[in-house]
Coordinates of C-alpha atoms and ligand atoms in Angstrom, one line a residue:
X1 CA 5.4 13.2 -1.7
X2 CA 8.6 14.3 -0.1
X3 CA 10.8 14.7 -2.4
X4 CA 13.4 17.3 -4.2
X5 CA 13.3 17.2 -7.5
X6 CA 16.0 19.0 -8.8
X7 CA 15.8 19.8 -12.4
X8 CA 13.4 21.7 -14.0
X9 CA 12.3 23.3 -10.8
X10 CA 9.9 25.3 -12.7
X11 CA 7.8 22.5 -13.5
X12 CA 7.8 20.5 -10.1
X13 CA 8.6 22.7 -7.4
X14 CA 9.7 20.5 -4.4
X15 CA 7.9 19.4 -1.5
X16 CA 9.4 19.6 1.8
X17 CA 12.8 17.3 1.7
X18 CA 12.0 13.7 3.2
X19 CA 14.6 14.7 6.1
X20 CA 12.9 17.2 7.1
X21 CA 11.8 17.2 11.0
X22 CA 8.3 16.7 12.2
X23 CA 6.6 19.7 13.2
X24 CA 6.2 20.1 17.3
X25 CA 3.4 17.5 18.1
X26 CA 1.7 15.0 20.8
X27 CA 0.8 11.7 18.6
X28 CA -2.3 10.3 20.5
X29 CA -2.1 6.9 19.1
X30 CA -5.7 4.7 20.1
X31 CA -5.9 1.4 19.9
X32 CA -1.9 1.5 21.4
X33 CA -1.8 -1.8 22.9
X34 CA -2.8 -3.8 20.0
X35 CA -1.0 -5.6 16.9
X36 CA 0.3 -2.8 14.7
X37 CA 1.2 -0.6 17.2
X38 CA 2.9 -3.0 18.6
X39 CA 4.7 -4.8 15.6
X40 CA 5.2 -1.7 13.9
X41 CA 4.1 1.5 14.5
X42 CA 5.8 2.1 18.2
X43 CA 8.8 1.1 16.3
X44 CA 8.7 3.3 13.7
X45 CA 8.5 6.1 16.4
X46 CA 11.6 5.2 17.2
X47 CA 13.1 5.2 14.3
X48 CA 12.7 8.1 13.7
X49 CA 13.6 9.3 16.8
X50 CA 16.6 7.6 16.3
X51 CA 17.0 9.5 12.8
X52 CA 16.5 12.9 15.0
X53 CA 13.5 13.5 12.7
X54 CA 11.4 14.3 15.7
X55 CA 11.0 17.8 17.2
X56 CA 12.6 18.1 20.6
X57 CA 8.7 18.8 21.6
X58 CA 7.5 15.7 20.5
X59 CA 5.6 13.4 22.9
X60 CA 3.5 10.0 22.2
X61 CA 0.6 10.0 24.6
X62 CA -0.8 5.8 24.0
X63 CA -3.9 5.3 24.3
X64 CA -5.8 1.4 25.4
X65 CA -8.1 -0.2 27.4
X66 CA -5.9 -2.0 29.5
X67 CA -5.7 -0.2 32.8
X68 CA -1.4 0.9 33.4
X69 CA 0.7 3.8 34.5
X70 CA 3.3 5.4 32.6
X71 CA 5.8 3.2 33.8
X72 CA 4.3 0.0 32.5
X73 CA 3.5 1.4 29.3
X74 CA 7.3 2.6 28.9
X75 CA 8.2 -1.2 29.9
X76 CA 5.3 -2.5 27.1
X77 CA 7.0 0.1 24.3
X78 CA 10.8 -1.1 25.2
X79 CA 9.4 -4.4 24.8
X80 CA 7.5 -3.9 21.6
X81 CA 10.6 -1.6 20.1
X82 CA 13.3 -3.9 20.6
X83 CA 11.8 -7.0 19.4
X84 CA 10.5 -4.6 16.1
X85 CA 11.7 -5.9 12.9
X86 CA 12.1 -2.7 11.4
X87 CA 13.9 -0.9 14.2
X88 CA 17.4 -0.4 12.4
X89 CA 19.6 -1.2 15.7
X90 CA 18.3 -0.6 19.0
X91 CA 20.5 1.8 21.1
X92 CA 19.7 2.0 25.1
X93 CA 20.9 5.7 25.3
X94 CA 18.6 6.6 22.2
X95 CA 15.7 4.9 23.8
X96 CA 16.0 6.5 27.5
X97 CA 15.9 10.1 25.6
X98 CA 12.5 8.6 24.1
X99 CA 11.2 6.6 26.7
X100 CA 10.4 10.6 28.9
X101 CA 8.3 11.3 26.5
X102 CA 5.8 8.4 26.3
X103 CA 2.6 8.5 28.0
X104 CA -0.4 6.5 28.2
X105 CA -4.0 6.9 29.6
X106 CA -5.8 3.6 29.9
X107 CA -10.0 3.0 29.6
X108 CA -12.5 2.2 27.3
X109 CA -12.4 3.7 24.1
X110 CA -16.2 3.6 23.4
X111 CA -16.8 6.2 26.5
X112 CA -16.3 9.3 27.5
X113 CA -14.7 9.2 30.4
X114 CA -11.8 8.0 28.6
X115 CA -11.7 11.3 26.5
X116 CA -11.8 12.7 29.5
X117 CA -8.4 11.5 30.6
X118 CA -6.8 12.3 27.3
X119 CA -7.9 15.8 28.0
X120 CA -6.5 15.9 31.6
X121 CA -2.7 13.8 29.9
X122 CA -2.6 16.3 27.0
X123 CA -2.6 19.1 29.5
X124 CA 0.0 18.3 31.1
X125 CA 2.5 17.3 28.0
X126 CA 1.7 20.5 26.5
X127 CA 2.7 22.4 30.0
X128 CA 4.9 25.0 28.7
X129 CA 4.3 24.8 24.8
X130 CA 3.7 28.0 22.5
X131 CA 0.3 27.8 21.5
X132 CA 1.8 26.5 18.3
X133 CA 2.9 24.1 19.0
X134 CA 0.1 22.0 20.5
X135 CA -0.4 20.5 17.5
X136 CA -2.3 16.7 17.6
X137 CA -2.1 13.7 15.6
X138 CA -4.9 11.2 16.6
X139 CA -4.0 7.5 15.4
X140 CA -6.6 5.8 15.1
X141 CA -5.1 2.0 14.9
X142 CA -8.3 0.8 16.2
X143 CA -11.0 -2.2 14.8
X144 CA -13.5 -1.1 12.8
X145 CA -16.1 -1.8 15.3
X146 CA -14.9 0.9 17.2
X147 CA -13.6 3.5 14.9
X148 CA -17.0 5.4 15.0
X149 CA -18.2 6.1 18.5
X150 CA -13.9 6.9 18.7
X151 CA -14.7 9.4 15.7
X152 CA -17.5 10.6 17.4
X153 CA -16.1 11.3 21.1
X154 CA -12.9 12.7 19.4
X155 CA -15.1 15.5 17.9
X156 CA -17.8 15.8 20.5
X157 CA -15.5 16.0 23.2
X158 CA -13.3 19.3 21.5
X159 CA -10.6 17.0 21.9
X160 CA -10.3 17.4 17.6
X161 CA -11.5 20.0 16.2
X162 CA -12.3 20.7 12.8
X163 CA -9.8 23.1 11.4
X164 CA -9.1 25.4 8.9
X165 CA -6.2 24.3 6.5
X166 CA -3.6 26.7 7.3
X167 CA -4.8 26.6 11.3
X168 CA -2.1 26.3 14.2
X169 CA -2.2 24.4 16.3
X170 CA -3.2 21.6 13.7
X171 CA -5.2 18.9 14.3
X172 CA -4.5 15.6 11.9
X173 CA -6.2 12.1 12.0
X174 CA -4.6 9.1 11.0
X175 CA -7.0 6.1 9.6
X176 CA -6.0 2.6 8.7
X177 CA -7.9 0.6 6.5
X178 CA -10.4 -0.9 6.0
X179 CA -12.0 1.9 5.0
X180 CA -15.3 -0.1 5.0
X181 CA -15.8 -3.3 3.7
X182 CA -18.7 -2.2 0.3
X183 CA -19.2 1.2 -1.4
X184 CA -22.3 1.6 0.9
X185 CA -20.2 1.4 4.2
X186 CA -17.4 3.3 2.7
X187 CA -19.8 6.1 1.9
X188 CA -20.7 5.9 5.4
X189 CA -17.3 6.0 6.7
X190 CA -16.5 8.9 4.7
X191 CA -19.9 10.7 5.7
X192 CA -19.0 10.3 9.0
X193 CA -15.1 11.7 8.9
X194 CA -15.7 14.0 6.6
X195 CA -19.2 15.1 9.5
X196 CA -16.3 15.6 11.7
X197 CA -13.3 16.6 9.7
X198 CA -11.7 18.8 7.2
X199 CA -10.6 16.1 4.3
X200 CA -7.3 18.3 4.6
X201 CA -7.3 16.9 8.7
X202 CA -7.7 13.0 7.5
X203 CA -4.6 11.2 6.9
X204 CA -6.2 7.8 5.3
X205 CA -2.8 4.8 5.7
X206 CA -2.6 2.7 2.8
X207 CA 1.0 1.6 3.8
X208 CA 1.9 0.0 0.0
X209 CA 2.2 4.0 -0.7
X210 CA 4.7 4.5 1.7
X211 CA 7.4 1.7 -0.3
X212 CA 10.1 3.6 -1.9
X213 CA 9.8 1.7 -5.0
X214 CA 5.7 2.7 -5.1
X215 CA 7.0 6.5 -4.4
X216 CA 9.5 5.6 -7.2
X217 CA 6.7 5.2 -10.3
X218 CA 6.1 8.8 -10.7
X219 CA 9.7 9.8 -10.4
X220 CA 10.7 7.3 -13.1
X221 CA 8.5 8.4 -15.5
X222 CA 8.8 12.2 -14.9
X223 CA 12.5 11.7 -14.6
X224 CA 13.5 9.8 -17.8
X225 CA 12.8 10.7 -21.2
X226 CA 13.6 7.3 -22.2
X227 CA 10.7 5.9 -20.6
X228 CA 8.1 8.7 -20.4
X229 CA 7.7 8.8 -24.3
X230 CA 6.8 5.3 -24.5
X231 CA 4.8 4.7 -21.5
X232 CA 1.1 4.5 -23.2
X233 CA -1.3 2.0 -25.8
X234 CA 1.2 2.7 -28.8
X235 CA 4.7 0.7 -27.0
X236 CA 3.3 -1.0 -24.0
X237 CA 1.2 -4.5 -24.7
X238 CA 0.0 -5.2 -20.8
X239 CA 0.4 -4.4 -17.0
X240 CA 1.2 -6.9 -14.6
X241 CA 0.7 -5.9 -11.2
X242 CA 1.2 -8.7 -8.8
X243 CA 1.4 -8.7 -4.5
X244 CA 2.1 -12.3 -3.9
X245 CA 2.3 -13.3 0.1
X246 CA 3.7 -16.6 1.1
X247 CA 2.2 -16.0 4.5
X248 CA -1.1 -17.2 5.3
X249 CA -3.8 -15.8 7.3
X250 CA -1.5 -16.2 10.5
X251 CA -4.2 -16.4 12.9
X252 CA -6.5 -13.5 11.2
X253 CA -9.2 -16.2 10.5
X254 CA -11.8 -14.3 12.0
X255 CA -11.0 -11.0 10.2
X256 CA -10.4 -12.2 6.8
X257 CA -13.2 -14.1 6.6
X258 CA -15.5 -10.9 6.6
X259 CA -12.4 -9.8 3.9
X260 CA -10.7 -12.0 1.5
X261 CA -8.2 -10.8 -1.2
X262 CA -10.0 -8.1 -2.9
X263 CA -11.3 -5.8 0.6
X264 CA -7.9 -6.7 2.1
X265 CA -5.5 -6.1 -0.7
X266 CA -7.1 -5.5 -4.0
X267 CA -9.1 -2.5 -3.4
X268 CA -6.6 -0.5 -2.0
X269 CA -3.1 -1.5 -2.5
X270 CA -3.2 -3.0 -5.5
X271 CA -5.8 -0.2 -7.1
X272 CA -3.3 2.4 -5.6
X273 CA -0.5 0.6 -7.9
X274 CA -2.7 0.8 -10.9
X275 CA -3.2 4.1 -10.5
X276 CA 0.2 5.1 -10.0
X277 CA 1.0 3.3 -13.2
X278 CA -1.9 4.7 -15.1
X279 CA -2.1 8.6 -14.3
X280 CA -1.0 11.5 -16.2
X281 CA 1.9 12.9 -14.6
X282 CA 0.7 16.2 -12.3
X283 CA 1.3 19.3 -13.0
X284 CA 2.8 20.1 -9.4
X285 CA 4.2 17.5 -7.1
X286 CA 1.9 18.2 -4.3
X287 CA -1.0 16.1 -2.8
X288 CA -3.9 17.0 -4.3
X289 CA -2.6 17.5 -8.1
X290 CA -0.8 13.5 -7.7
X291 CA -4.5 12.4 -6.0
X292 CA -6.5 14.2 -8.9
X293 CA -4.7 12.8 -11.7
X294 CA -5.1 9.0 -9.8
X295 CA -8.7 9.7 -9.7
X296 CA -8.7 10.1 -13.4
X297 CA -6.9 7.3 -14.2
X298 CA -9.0 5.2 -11.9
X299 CA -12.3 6.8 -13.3
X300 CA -11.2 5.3 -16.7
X301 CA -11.3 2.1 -15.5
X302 CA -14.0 0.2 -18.1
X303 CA -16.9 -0.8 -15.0
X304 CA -17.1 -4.1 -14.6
X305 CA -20.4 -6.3 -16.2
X306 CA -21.6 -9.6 -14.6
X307 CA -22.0 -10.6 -18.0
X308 CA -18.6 -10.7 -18.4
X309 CA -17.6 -11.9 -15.1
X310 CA -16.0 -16.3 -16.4
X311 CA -13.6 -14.1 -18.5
X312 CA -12.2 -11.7 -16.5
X313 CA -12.0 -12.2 -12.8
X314 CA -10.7 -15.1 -10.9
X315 CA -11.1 -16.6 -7.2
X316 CA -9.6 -19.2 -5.8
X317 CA -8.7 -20.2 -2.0
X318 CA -5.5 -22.1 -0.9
X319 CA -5.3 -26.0 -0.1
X320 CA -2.8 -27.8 2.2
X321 CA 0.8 -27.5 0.7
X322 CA 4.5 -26.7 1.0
X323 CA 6.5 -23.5 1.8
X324 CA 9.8 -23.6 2.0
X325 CA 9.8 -27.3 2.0
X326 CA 7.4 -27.0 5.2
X327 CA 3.8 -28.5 5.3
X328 CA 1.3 -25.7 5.8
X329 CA -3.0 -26.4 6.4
X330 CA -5.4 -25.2 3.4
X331 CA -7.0 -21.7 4.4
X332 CA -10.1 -24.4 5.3
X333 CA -8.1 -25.4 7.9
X334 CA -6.7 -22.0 9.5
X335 CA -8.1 -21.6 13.0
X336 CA -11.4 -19.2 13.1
X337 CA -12.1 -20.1 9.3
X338 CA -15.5 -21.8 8.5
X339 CA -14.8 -25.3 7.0
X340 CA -17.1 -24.5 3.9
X341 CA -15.4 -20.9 3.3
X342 CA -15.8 -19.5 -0.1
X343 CA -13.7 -16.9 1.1
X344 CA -11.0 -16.3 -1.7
X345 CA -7.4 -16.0 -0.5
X346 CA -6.2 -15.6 -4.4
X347 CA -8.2 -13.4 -7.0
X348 CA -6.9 -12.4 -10.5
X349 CA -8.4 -9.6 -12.3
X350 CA -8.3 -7.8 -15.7
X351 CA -8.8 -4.0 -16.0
X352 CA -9.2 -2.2 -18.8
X353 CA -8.6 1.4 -18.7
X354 CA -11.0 3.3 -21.2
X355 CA -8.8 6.6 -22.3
X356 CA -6.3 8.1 -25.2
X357 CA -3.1 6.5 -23.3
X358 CA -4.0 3.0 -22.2
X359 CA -7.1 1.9 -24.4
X360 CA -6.9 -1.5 -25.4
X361 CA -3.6 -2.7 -22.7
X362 CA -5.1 -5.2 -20.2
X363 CA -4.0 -4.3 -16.6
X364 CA -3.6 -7.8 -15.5
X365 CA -3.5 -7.5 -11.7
X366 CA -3.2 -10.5 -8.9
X367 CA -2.8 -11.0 -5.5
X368 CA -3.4 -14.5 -3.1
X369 CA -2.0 -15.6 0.1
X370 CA 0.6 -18.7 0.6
X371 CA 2.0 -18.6 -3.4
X372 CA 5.4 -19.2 -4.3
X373 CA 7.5 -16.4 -3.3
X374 CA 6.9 -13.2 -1.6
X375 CA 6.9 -10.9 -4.0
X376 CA 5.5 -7.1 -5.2
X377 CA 5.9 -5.9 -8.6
X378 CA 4.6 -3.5 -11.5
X379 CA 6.0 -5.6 -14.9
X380 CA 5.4 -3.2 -17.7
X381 CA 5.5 -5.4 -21.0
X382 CA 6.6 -3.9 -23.8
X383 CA 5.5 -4.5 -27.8
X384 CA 7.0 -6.1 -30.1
X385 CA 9.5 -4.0 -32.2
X386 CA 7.9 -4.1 -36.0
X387 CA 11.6 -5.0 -37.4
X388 CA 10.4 -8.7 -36.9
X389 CA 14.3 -10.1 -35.9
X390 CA 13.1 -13.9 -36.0
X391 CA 12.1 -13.9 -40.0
X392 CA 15.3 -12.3 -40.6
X393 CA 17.2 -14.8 -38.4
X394 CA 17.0 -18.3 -38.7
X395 CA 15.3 -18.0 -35.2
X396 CA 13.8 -21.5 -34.7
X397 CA 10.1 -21.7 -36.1
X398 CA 7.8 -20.9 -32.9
X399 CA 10.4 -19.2 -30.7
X400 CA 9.6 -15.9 -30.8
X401 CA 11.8 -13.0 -29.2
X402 CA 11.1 -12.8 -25.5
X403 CA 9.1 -8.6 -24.9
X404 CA 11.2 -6.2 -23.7
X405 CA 10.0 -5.6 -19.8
X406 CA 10.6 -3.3 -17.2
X407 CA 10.0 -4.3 -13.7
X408 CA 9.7 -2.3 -10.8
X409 CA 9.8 -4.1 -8.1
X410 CA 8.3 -2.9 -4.4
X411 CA 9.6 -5.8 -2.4
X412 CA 11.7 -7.5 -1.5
X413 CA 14.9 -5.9 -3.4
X414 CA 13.3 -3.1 -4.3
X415 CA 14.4 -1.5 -7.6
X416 CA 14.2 -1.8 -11.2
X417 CA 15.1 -4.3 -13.8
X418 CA 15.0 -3.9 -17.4
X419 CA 15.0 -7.0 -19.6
X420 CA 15.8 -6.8 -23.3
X421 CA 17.0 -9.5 -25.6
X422 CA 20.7 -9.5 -26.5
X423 CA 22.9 -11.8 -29.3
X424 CA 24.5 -15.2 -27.6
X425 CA 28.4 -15.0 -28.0
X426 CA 29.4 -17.0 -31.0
X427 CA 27.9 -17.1 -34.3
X428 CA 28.4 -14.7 -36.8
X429 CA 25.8 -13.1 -37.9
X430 CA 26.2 -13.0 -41.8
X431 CA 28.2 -16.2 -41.9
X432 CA 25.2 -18.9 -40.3
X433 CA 21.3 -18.7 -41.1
X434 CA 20.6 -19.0 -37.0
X435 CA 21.7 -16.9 -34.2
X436 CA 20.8 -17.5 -30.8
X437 CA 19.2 -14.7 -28.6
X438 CA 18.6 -14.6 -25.3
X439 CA 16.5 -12.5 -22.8
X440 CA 19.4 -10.7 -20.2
X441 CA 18.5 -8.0 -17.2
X442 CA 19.5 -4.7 -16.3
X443 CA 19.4 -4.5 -12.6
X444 CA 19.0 -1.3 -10.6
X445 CA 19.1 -2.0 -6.7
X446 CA 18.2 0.4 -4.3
X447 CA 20.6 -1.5 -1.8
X448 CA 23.1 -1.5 -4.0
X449 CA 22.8 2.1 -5.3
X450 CA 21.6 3.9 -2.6
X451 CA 23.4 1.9 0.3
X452 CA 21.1 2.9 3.1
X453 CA 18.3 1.0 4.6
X454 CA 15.3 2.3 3.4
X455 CA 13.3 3.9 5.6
X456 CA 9.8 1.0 6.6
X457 CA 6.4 2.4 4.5
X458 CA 5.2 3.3 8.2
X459 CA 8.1 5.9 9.0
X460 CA 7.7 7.8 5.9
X461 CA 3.9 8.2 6.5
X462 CA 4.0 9.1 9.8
X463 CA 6.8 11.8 9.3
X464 CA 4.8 13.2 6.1
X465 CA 1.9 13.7 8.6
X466 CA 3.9 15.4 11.1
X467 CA 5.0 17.7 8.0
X468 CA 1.9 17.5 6.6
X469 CA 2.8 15.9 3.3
X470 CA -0.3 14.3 2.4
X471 CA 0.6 13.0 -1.4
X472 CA 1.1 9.4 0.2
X473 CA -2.7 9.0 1.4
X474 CA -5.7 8.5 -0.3
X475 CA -8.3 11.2 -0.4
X476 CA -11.9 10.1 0.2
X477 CA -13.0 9.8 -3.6
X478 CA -10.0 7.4 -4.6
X479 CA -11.5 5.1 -1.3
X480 CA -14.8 5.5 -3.0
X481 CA -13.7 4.6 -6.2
X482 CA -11.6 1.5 -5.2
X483 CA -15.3 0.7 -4.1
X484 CA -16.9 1.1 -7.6
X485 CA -14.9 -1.0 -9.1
X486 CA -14.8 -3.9 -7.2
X487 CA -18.0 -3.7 -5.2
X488 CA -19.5 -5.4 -8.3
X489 CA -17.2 -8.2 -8.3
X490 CA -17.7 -8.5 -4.8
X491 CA -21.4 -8.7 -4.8
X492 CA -21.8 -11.1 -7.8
X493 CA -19.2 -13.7 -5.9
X494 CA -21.5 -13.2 -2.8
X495 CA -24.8 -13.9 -4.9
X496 CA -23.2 -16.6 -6.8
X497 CA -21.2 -18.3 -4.3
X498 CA -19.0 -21.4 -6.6
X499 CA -20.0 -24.6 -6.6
X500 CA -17.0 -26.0 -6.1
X501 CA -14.2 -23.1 -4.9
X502 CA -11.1 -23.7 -7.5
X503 CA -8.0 -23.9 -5.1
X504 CA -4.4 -23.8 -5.3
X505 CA -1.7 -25.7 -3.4
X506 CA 0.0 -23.5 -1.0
X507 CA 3.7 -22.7 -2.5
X508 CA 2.0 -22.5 -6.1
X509 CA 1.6 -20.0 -8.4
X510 CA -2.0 -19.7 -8.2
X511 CA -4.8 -22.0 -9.7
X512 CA -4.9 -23.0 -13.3
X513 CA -8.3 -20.7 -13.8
X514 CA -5.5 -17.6 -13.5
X515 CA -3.6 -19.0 -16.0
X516 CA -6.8 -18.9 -18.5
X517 CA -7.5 -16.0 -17.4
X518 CA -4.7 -14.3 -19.7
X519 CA -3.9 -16.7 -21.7
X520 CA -6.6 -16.0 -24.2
X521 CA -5.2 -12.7 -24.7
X522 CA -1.8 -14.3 -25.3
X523 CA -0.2 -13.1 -22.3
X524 CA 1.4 -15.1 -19.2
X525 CA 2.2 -14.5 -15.8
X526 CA 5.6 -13.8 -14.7
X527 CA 7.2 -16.2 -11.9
X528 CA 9.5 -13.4 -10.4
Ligands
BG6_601 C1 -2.2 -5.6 4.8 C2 -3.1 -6.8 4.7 O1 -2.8 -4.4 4.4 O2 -1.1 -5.8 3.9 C3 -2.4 -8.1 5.0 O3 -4.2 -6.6 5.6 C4 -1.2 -8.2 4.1 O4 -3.2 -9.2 4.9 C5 -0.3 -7.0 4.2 O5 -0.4 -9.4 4.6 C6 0.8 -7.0 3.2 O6 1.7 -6.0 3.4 P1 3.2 -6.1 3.0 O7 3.8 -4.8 3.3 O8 3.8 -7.2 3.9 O9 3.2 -6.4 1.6

């Protein structure tokens, strides 16, 4: 994680300083004509252009197979950049420095001959580089159906060589998920990375880890000794983690189908949250003590038992409804979706996590397409204080005292919100038998505080590659992990497909079955 810590220096010496430039490097980016890189990652490249966080020997060589000379590609990228949502103000004079040193080869990335080509391009960008710095970064924002023979010509061809870990020039990979869709093929996808690569060489993207608010959790707790001491079974009652979408499956039909909520958003985002939450703090700040200590936590996590399945895991799948006041189709409906899908677009979980901090707190965790609000956040409820307030207070019978919880919220307005319970203005408290208390918020904004923009998830990433940060990727055993716990969940919905799929309307909350689902352990779920 990129970060300066400075107190107690002794304890977390810092990782390289978030501004920090990118080493000299040509980012071969595959798959450079499609969706992300065009929505997001060719901006991104210019932001940080823009932020002079590349070296001055930094060149972007695309990679498609849609046949085009430089020139068009340039023309493609201008488009792509300056329609981006997270370009922070697109400058003509910053793009024309960029612009010279974009380069694209064009052909099929199944063959050889393309690799070939790359070989030929790279040549020539590197013309007149130290050996040095000829360092590569192969992006591989690709479909799954073609990320192995890609894997496989990338290595066979020299073009990426496995490396030592101190090794110059380096050679990086960047993978996007999925990282398989079961344990088995994520086994297999490791197997075959890992036949190719040094695991310090793979840069696996879950982008959730690239938020500032996600990077945030560790820092909270280390930072404040207010909040570290009681962050465990004995003060904390639940976890909430929830990533609610409003969006739908905007013309992904075919794609989610083979997914649903838990391969597209539960196994890795929202297992990456958990863990965040859940982990012993390191004992350095550096990539493979903050991924050890996740593993642990997400070892702990109690396996999941068929037996048990009614009570503790939820699907549903949206209906027709209403967001923003506009009338949206039920996910049956969504082009490339089969009319009897039991695909779920919702799923609710409960995790318990079997060790000396968290035994016995329910990590209530939720995600679903189309709900109410767009919405990320870790809600950390807090116990009860035992002074019991209400049978001092003439509180009225029933109301009890709202918990104490801290929300840190990833998006949108990211920061952190502390709500506590405060005395209504007015009655005095020894002169009348009832007092009135009411739950208030202390509000932390990054906006607010911090006044810049914060930098997209997909910036940060890509810059920690090019410094070789690796502390906001997972490793291959926290992939294969996120696996074991939900490949059983997975495989008993497939066996036992519902007879009737419970739905929700679009613009809801989620279907009433979620609501169940905590209620019997006396929780509810928040409606940020
Ligand atoms: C992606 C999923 O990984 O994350 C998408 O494939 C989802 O289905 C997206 O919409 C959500 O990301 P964010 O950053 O918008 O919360």
């Amino acid at each position: 994680m990129a970060l300066t810590i400075k107190a107690q220096p002794s304890q977390f010496p810092p990782s390289p300083s978030r501004r920090e430039r990118g080493d000299a490097c040509t980012m071969i980016l595959l798959g450079v004509t499609g969706d992300l890189a065009r929505r997001k990652l060719l901006g991104c490249v210019y932001n940080l252009h823009a932020a002079n966080l590349l070296s001055d020997r930094f060149a972007l060589l695309g990679v498609d197979r849609l046949p085009m000379d430089d020139a068009s590609f340039r023309e493609l990228a201008r488009k792509a950049v300056s329609a981006c949502d997270e370009v922070r103000g697109f400058d003509e004079a910053r793009w024309s420095e960029l612009e010279a040193r974009l380069f694209y080869a064009g052909g099929d990335l199944t063959q050889e001959e393309v690799y070939k080509l790359v070989d030929q391009r790279l040549g020539e960008i590197e013309v007149g580089r130290l050996p040095s710095e000829k360092n590569r970064i192969f992006y591989l924002s690709v479909p799954p159906f073609v990320f192995q023979p890609i894997v496989k010509h990338l290595s066979a061809s020299g073009l990426a060589p496995r490396t030592q870990g101190a090794a110059r020039p380096w050679v990086r990979v960047i993978v996007e998920k999925p990282f398989g869709s079961s344990l088995e093929t994520g086994l297999a996808l490791n197997e075959l990375v890992l036949g190719r690569f040094a695991e310090h060489q793979v840069y696996r993207i879950d982008h959730y880890l690239g938020k500032e608010t996600v990077q945030n959790v560790l820092v909270f707790r280390a930072a404040n000794a207010i909040f570290e001491p009681v962050w465990n079974r004995d003060h904390i009652a639940s976890v909430q983690i929830t990533a609610a979408e409003t969006v739908g499956v905007e013309g992904r039909g075919k794609y989610y189908e083979s997914s649903g909520v838990v391969r597209d958003m539960i196994q890795n985002h929202l297992l990456q949250l958990l863990a965040l939450t859940a982990m012993e703090l390191p004992t350095r700040l550096e990539a493979n003590a903050v991924r050890d200590e996740k593993v642990k936590a997400l070892r702990a996590i109690r396996p999941w038992e068929a037996s048990s399945h009614g009570d503790w895991v939820v699907r549903a799948q949206y209906a027709a409804g209403h967001i923003k006041d506009k009338a949206v189709p039920g996910y049956r409906q969504e082009p490339d979706v089969f009319p009897e899908s039991n695909t779920p677009t919702f799923a609710a979980m409960r995790f318990m996590i079997d060790n000396g901090r968290w035994r016995g707190v329910p990590f209530l965790v939720r995600s679903g397409k189309r709900l109410a609000k767009r919405v990320t956040e870790i809600a950390i409820e807090f116990k009860h204080p035992a002074y019991r307030m209400e049978e001092l207070v003439g509180l009225t019978p029933g109301a009890a005292l709202e918990p104490n919880v801290l929300v840190l919220r990833v998006q949108p307005n990211d920061g952190v919100t502390l709500r506590f319970d405060a005395k209504v203005p007015g009655a005095a408290m020894a002169l009348t038998p009832e007092i009135e208390v009411a739950a208030v918020d202390m509000d932390f904004s990054y906006a607010e505080a911090f006044g810049a923009e914060l930098s997209p998830a997909y910036e940060t990433l890509m810059l920690d590659v090019m410094i070789g940060d690796a502390t906001l990727f997972t490793r291959s055993d926290e992939v294969e992990l996120g696996w074991r716990i939900t490949d059983p969940i997975l495989a008993h919905w497939e066996a036992n497909p519902p007879l009737q799929m419970p739905t929700y309307p679009a613009g809801s909350w989620g279907p009433p079955e979620a609501h169940a689902l905590i209620d019997r352990d006396g929780f509810r779920w928040r409606e940020p």
